[in-house]
Structures are given as C-alpha cells and as structure tokens.
PDB file of C-alpha atoms in Angstrom:
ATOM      1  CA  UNK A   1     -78.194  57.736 -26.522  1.00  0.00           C
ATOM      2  CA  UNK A   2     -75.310  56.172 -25.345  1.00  0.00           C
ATOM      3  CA  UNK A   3     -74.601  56.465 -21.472  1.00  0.00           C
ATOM      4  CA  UNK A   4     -71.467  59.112 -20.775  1.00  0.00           C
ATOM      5  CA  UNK A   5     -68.534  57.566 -19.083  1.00  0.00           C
ATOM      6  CA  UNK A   6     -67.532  58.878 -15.738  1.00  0.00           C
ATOM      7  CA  UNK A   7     -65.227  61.218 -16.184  1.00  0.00           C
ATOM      8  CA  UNK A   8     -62.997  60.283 -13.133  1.00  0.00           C
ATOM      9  CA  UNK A   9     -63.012  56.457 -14.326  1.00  0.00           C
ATOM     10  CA  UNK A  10     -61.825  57.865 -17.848  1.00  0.00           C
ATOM     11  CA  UNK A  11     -58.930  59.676 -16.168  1.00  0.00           C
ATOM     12  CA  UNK A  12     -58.120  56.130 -14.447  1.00  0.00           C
ATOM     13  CA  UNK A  13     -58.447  54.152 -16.957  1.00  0.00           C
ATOM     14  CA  UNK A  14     -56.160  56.301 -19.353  1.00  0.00           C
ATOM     15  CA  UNK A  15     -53.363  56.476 -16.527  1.00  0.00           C
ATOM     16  CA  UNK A  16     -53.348  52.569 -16.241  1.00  0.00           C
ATOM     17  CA  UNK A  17     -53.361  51.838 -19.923  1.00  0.00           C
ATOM     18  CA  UNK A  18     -50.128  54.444 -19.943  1.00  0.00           C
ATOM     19  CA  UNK A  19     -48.438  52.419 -17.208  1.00  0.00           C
ATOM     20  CA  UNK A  20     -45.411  50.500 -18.525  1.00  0.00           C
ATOM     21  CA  UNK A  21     -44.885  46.525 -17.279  1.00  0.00           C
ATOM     22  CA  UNK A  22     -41.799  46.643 -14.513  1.00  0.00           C
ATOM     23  CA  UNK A  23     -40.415  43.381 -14.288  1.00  0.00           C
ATOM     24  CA  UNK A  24     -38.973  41.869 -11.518  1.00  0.00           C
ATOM     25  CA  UNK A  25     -35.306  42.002 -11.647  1.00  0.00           C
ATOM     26  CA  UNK A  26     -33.574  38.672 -10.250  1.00  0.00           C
ATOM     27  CA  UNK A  27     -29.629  39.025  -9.689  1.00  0.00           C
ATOM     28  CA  UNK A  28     -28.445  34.723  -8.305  1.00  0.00           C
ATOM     29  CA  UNK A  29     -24.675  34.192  -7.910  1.00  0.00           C
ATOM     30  CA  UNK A  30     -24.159  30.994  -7.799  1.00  0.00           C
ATOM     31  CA  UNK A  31     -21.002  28.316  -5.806  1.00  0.00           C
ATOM     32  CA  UNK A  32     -21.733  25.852  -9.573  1.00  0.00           C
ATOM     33  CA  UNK A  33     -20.611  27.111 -13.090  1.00  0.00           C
ATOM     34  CA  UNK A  34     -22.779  24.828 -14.563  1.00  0.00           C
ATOM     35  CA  UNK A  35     -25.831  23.225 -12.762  1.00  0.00           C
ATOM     36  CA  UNK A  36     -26.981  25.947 -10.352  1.00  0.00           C
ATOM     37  CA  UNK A  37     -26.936  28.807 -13.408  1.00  0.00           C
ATOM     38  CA  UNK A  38     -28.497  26.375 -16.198  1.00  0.00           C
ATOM     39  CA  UNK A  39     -31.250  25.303 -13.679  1.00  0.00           C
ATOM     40  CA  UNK A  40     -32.396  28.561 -12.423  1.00  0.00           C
ATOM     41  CA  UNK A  41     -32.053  30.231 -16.283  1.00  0.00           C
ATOM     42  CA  UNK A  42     -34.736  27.363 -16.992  1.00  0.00           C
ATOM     43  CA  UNK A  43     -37.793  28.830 -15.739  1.00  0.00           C
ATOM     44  CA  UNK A  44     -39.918  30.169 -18.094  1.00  0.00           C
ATOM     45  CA  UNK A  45     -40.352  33.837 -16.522  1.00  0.00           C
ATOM     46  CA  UNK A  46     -42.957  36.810 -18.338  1.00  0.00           C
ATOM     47  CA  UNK A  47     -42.239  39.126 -15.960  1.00  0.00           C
ATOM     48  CA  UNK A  48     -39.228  38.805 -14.512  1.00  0.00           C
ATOM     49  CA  UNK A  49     -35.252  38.672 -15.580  1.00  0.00           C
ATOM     50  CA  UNK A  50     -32.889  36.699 -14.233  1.00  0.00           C
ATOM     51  CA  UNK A  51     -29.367  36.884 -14.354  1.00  0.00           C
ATOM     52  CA  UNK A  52     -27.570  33.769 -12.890  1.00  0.00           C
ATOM     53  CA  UNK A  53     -23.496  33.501 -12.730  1.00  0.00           C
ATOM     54  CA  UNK A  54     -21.827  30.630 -11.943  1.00  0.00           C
ATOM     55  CA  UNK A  55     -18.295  31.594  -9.936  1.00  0.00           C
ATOM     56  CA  UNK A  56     -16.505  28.462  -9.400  1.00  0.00           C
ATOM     57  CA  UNK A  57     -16.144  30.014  -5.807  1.00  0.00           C
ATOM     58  CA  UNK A  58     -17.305  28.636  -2.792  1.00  0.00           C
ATOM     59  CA  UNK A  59     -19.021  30.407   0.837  1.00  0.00           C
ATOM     60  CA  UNK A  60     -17.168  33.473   2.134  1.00  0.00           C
ATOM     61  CA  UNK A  61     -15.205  34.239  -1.010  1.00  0.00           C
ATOM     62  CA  UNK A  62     -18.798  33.994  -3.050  1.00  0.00           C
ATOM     63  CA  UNK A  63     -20.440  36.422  -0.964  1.00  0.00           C
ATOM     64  CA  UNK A  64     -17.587  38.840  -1.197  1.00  0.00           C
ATOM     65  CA  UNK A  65     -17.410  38.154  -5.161  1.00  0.00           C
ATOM     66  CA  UNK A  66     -21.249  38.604  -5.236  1.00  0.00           C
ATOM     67  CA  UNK A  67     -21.244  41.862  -3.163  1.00  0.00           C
ATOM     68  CA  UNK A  68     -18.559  43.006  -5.948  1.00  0.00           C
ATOM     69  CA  UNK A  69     -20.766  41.989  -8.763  1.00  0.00           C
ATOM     70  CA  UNK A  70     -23.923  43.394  -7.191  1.00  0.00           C
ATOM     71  CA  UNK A  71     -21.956  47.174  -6.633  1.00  0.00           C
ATOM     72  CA  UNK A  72     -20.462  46.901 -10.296  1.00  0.00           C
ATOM     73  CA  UNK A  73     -23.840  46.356 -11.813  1.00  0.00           C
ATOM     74  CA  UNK A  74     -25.520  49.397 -10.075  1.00  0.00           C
ATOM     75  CA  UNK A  75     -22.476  51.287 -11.045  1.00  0.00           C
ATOM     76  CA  UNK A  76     -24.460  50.529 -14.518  1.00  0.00           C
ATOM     77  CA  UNK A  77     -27.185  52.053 -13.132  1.00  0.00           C
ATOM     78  CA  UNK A  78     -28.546  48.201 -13.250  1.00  0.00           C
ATOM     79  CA  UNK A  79     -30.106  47.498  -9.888  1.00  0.00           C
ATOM     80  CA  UNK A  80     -31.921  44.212  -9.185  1.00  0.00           C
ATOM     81  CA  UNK A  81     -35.078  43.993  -6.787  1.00  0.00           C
ATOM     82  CA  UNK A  82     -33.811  40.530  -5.627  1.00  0.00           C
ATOM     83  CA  UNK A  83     -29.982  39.748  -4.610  1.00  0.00           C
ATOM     84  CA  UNK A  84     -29.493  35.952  -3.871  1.00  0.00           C
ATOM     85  CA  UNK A  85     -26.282  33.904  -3.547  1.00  0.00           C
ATOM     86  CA  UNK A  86     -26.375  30.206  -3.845  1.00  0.00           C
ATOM     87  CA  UNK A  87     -23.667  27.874  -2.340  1.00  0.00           C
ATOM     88  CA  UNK A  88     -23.156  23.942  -0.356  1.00  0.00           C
ATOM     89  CA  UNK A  89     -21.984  23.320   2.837  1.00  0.00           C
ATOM     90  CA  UNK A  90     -19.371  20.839   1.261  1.00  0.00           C
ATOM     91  CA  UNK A  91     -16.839  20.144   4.034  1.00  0.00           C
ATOM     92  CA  UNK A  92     -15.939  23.812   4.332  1.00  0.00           C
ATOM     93  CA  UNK A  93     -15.792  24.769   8.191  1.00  0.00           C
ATOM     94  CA  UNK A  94     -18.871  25.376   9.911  1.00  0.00           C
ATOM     95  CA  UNK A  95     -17.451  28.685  10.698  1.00  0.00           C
ATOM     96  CA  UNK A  96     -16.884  29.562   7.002  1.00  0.00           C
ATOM     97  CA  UNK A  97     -20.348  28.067   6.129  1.00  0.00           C
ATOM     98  CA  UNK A  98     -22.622  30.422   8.918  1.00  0.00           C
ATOM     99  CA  UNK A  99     -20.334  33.346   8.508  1.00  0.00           C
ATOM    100  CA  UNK A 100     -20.949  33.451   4.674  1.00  0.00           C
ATOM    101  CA  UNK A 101     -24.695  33.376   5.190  1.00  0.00           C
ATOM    102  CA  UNK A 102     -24.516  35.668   7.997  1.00  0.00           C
ATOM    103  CA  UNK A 103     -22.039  37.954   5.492  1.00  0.00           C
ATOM    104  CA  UNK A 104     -24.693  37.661   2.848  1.00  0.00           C
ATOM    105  CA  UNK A 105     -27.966  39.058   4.539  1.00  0.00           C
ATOM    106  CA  UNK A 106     -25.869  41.672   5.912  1.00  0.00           C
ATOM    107  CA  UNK A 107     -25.406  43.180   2.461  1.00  0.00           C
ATOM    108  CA  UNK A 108     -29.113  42.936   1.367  1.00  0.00           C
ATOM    109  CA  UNK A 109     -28.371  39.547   0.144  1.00  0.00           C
ATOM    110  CA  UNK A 110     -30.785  36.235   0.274  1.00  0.00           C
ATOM    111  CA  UNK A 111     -29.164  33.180   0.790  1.00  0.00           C
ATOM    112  CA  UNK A 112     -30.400  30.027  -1.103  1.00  0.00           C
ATOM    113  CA  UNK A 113     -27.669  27.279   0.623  1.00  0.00           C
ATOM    114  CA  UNK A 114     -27.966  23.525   0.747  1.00  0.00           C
ATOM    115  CA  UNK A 115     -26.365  21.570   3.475  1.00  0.00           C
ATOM    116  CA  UNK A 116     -24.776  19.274   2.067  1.00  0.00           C
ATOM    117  CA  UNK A 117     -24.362  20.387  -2.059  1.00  0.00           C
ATOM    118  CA  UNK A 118     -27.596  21.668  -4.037  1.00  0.00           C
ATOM    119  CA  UNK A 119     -28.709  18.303  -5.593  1.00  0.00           C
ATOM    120  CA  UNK A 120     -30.649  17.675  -1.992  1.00  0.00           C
ATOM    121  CA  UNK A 121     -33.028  20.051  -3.349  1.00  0.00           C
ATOM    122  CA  UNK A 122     -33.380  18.196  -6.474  1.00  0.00           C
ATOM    123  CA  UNK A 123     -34.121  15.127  -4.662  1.00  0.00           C
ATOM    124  CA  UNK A 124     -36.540  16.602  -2.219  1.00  0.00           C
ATOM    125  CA  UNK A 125     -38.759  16.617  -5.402  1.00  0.00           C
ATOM    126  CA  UNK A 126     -38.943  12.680  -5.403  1.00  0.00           C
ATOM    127  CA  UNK A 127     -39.341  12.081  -1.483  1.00  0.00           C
ATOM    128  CA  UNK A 128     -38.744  13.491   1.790  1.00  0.00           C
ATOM    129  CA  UNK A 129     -35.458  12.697   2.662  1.00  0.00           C
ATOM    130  CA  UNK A 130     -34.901  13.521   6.172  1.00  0.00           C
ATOM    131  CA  UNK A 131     -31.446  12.981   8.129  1.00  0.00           C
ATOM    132  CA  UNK A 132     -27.817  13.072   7.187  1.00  0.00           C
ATOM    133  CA  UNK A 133     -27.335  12.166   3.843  1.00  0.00           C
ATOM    134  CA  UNK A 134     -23.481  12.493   1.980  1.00  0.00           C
ATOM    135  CA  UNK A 135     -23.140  14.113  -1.047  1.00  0.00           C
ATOM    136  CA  UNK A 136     -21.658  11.440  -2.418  1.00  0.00           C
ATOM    137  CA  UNK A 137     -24.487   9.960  -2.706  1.00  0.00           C
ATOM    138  CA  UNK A 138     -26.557  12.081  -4.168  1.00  0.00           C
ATOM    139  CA  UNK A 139     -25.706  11.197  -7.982  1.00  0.00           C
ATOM    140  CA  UNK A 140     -26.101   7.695  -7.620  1.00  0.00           C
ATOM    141  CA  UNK A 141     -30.191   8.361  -6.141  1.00  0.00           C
ATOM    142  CA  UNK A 142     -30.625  10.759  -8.554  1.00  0.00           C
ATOM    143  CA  UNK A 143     -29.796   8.344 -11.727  1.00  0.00           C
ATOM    144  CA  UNK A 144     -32.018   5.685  -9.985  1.00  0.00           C
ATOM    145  CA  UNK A 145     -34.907   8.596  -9.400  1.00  0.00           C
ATOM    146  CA  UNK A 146     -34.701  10.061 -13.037  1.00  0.00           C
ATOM    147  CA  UNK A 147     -34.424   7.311 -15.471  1.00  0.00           C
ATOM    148  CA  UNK A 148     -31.120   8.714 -16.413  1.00  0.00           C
ATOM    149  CA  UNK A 149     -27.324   9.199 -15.692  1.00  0.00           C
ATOM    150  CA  UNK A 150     -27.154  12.040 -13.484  1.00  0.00           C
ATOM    151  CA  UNK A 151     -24.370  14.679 -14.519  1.00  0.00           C
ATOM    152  CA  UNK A 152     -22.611  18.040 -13.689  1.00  0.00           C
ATOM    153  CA  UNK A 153     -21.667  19.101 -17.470  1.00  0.00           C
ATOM    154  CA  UNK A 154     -23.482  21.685 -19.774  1.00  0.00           C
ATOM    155  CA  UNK A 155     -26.848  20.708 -20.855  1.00  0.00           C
ATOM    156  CA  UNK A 156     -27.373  18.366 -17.505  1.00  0.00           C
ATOM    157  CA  UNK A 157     -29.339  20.552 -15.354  1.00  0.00           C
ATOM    158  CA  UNK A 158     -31.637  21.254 -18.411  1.00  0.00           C
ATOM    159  CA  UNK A 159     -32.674  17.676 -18.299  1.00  0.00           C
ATOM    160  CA  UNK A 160     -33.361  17.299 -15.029  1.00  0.00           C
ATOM    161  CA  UNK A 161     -34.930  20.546 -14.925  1.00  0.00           C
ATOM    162  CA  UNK A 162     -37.479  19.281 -17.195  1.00  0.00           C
ATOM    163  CA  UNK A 163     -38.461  15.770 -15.324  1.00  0.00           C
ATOM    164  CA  UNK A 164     -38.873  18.180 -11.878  1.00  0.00           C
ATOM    165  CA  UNK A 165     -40.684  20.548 -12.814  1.00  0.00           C
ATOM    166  CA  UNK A 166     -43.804  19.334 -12.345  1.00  0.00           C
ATOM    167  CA  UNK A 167     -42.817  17.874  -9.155  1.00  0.00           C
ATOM    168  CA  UNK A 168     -41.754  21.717  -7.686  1.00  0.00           C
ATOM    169  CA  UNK A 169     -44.622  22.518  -5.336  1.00  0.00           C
ATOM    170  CA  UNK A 170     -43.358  18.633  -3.940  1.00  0.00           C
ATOM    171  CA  UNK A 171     -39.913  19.987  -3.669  1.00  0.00           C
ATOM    172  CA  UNK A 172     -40.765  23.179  -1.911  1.00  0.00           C
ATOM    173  CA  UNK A 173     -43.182  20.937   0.687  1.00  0.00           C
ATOM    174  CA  UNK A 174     -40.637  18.849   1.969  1.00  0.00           C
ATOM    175  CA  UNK A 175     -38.036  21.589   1.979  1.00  0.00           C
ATOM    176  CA  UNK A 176     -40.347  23.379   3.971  1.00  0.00           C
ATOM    177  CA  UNK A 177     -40.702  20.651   6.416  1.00  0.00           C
ATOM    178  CA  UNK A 178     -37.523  20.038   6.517  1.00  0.00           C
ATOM    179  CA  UNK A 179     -36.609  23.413   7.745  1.00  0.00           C
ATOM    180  CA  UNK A 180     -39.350  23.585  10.440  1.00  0.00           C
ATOM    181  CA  UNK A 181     -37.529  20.493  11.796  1.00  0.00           C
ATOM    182  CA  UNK A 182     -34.409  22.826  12.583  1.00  0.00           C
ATOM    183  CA  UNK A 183     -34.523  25.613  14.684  1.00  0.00           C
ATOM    184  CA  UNK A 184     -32.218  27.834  12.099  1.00  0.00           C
ATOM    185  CA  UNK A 185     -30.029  29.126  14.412  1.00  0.00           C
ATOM    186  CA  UNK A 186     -26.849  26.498  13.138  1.00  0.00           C
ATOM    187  CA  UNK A 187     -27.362  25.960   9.508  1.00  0.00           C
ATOM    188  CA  UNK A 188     -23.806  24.355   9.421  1.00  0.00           C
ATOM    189  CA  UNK A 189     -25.104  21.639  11.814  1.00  0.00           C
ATOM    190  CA  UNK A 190     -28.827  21.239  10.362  1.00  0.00           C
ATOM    191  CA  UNK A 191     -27.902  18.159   7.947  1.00  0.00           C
ATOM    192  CA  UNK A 192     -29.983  17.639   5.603  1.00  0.00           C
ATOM    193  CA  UNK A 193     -31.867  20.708   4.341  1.00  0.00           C
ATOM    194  CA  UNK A 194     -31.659  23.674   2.134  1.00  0.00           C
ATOM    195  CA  UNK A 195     -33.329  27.157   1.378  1.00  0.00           C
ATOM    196  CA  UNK A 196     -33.464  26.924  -1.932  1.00  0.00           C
ATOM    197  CA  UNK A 197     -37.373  26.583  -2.312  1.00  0.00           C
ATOM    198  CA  UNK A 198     -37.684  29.737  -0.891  1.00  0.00           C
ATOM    199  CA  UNK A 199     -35.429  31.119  -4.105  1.00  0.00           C
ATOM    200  CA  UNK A 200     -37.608  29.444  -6.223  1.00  0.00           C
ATOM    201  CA  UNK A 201     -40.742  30.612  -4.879  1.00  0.00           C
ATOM    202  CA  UNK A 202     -39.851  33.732  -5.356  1.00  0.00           C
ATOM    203  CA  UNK A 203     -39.593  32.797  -9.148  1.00  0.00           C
ATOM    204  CA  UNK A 204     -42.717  31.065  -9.858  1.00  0.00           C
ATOM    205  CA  UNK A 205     -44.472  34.479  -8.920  1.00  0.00           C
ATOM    206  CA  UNK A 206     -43.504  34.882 -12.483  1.00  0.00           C
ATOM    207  CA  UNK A 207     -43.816  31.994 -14.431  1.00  0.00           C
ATOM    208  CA  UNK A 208     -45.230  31.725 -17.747  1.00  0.00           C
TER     209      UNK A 208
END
C-alpha cells in the first residue's frame, strides 16, 4: 500500500506550486544615450527586467530627471525594486559631481558613477588601473585592449559587451579594490574609480 503523504507537507507543497515568479524590477537612468543603456540591456536576465534610459543629461540635472521618471512610472502603478542613476565625473564641478550623488541616495536612488567617464569600468576588466587616468584616453586603451576600434555609436557597447563578459568577476575585483583604496567620503577627488560593479552585481543575481 502506498505510504500517505503528510497532510501538512501536501498543504505546503500546493501553496508553493501556486506561487507566481516575482521578478526583480531594475529601473537605470543613465548620463549616455547610447553606451551605458545598450550595455546594461545586454545581460541576459530570467528573472529580472530592466529598463535602462539614456538622457543625454549629465549629474544634478540627471538625478532630478530620474527622480521625475521614477514618480511618473509609479504614477503607472509601475514601481521598480531597484532605482539606479548612472553618470561621469567629466569636468563638471566637484560640487555638482558629490551633490548629485548625495541628491540621488536621498531619493531612494543608487548611484553607479565613474570618476572620470564610464569606460574606466570597462577597462578595469583588462587590468587594474590604479591612479589618475584622462578620459581621453580611455578609447585609445580600449582599441589596443579589444582587438577593435573602440566607439560611442549604436551597436558599440554590444560588442564590447560581448569580449567582457567573461572577464566581469575581473572587473568587479579591481573595482572593488579600487574603492577600498579611497575612503568615500570625496568621490569628486577619488580619481580613478567607479561604483559601477556594485550595479552590476546586483544584476548577475539574475543572469541566465
């Protein structure tokens, strides 16, 4: 005779089965149009959306557009479980650069920034670069490092995207190290590093 299930684990296991998948919800407004958006869209995510905006709009006036877009959206009733803005230190003001960030986490935002522009995270996937490196620059290393021309038009990020991406957990090592060489408390002055591995952590919790 076959052995009677539990009637407490049947209960259990007919709630669980009934339980519907809740993805993560991922809302990234992004300084780029073009090579922050089509990078991020590139993971491969099961159980998580993302919706990533390039602005064309840089520091303070990002954080106020992405506060706008964030309110708008639950308006929709859309909420998101994770609120990030993504922007470069450039040669805006350090004044404009901390207040943004400060501005950001303030409104339930998380703040993925690069000082100076966001392709120091790509190369952080190829070495640890420590020390003040211009932007200008970065282009030039990153043809030399990829095989190919690096560019900022449609399709670009895509390409790079897939030549890095086995080289992440790298990336997100020497950002890491890079950050514990700062003490945080002057991101505008902390030349080279970035936060953006800690955005992208966050993603590969739900990666194919």
């Amino acid at each position: 005779m076959a052995r009677r299930q539990n009637p407490k684990i049947e209960r259990t296991l007919k709630r669980t089965s009934s339980l519907k998948l809740v993805k993560q919800t991922f809302l990234i407004v992004c300084e780029g149009e073009v090579t922050e958006p089509e990078y991020f869209n590139s993971f491969r995510l099961t159980s998580a959306n993302v919706k990533a905006i390039g602005k064309g709009m840089n520091t303070v006036s990002l954080v106020k557009e992405a506060i706008a877009i964030r309110d708008i959206e639950k308006r929709r009733s859309r909420n998101y479980d994770q609120c990030w803005v993504v922007f470069d230190k450039d040669d805006f003001s350090d004044g404009d650069f901390n207040s943004a960030i400060q501005m950001a986490q303030a409104n339930g935002f998380q703040v993925a920034y690069s000082n100076q522009a966001f392709e120091y995270w790509f190369l952080l996937h190829f070495n640890l670069y420590q020390g003040s490196i211009h932007r200008s620059r970065y282009a030039e290393m990153l043809t030399h490092l990829l095989g190919f021309r690096y560019g900022k038009t449609k399709g670009d990020s895509v390409k790079v995207f897939n030549v890095i991406y086995q080289k992440t957990r790298i990336a997100i090592d020497n950002a890491q190290k890079v950050q514990e060489s700062f003490d945080g408390s002057n991101p505008a002055k902390e030349e080279s590093s970035t936060t953006v591995h800690q955005l992208v952590e966050q993603l590969l919790q739900f990666v194919e």
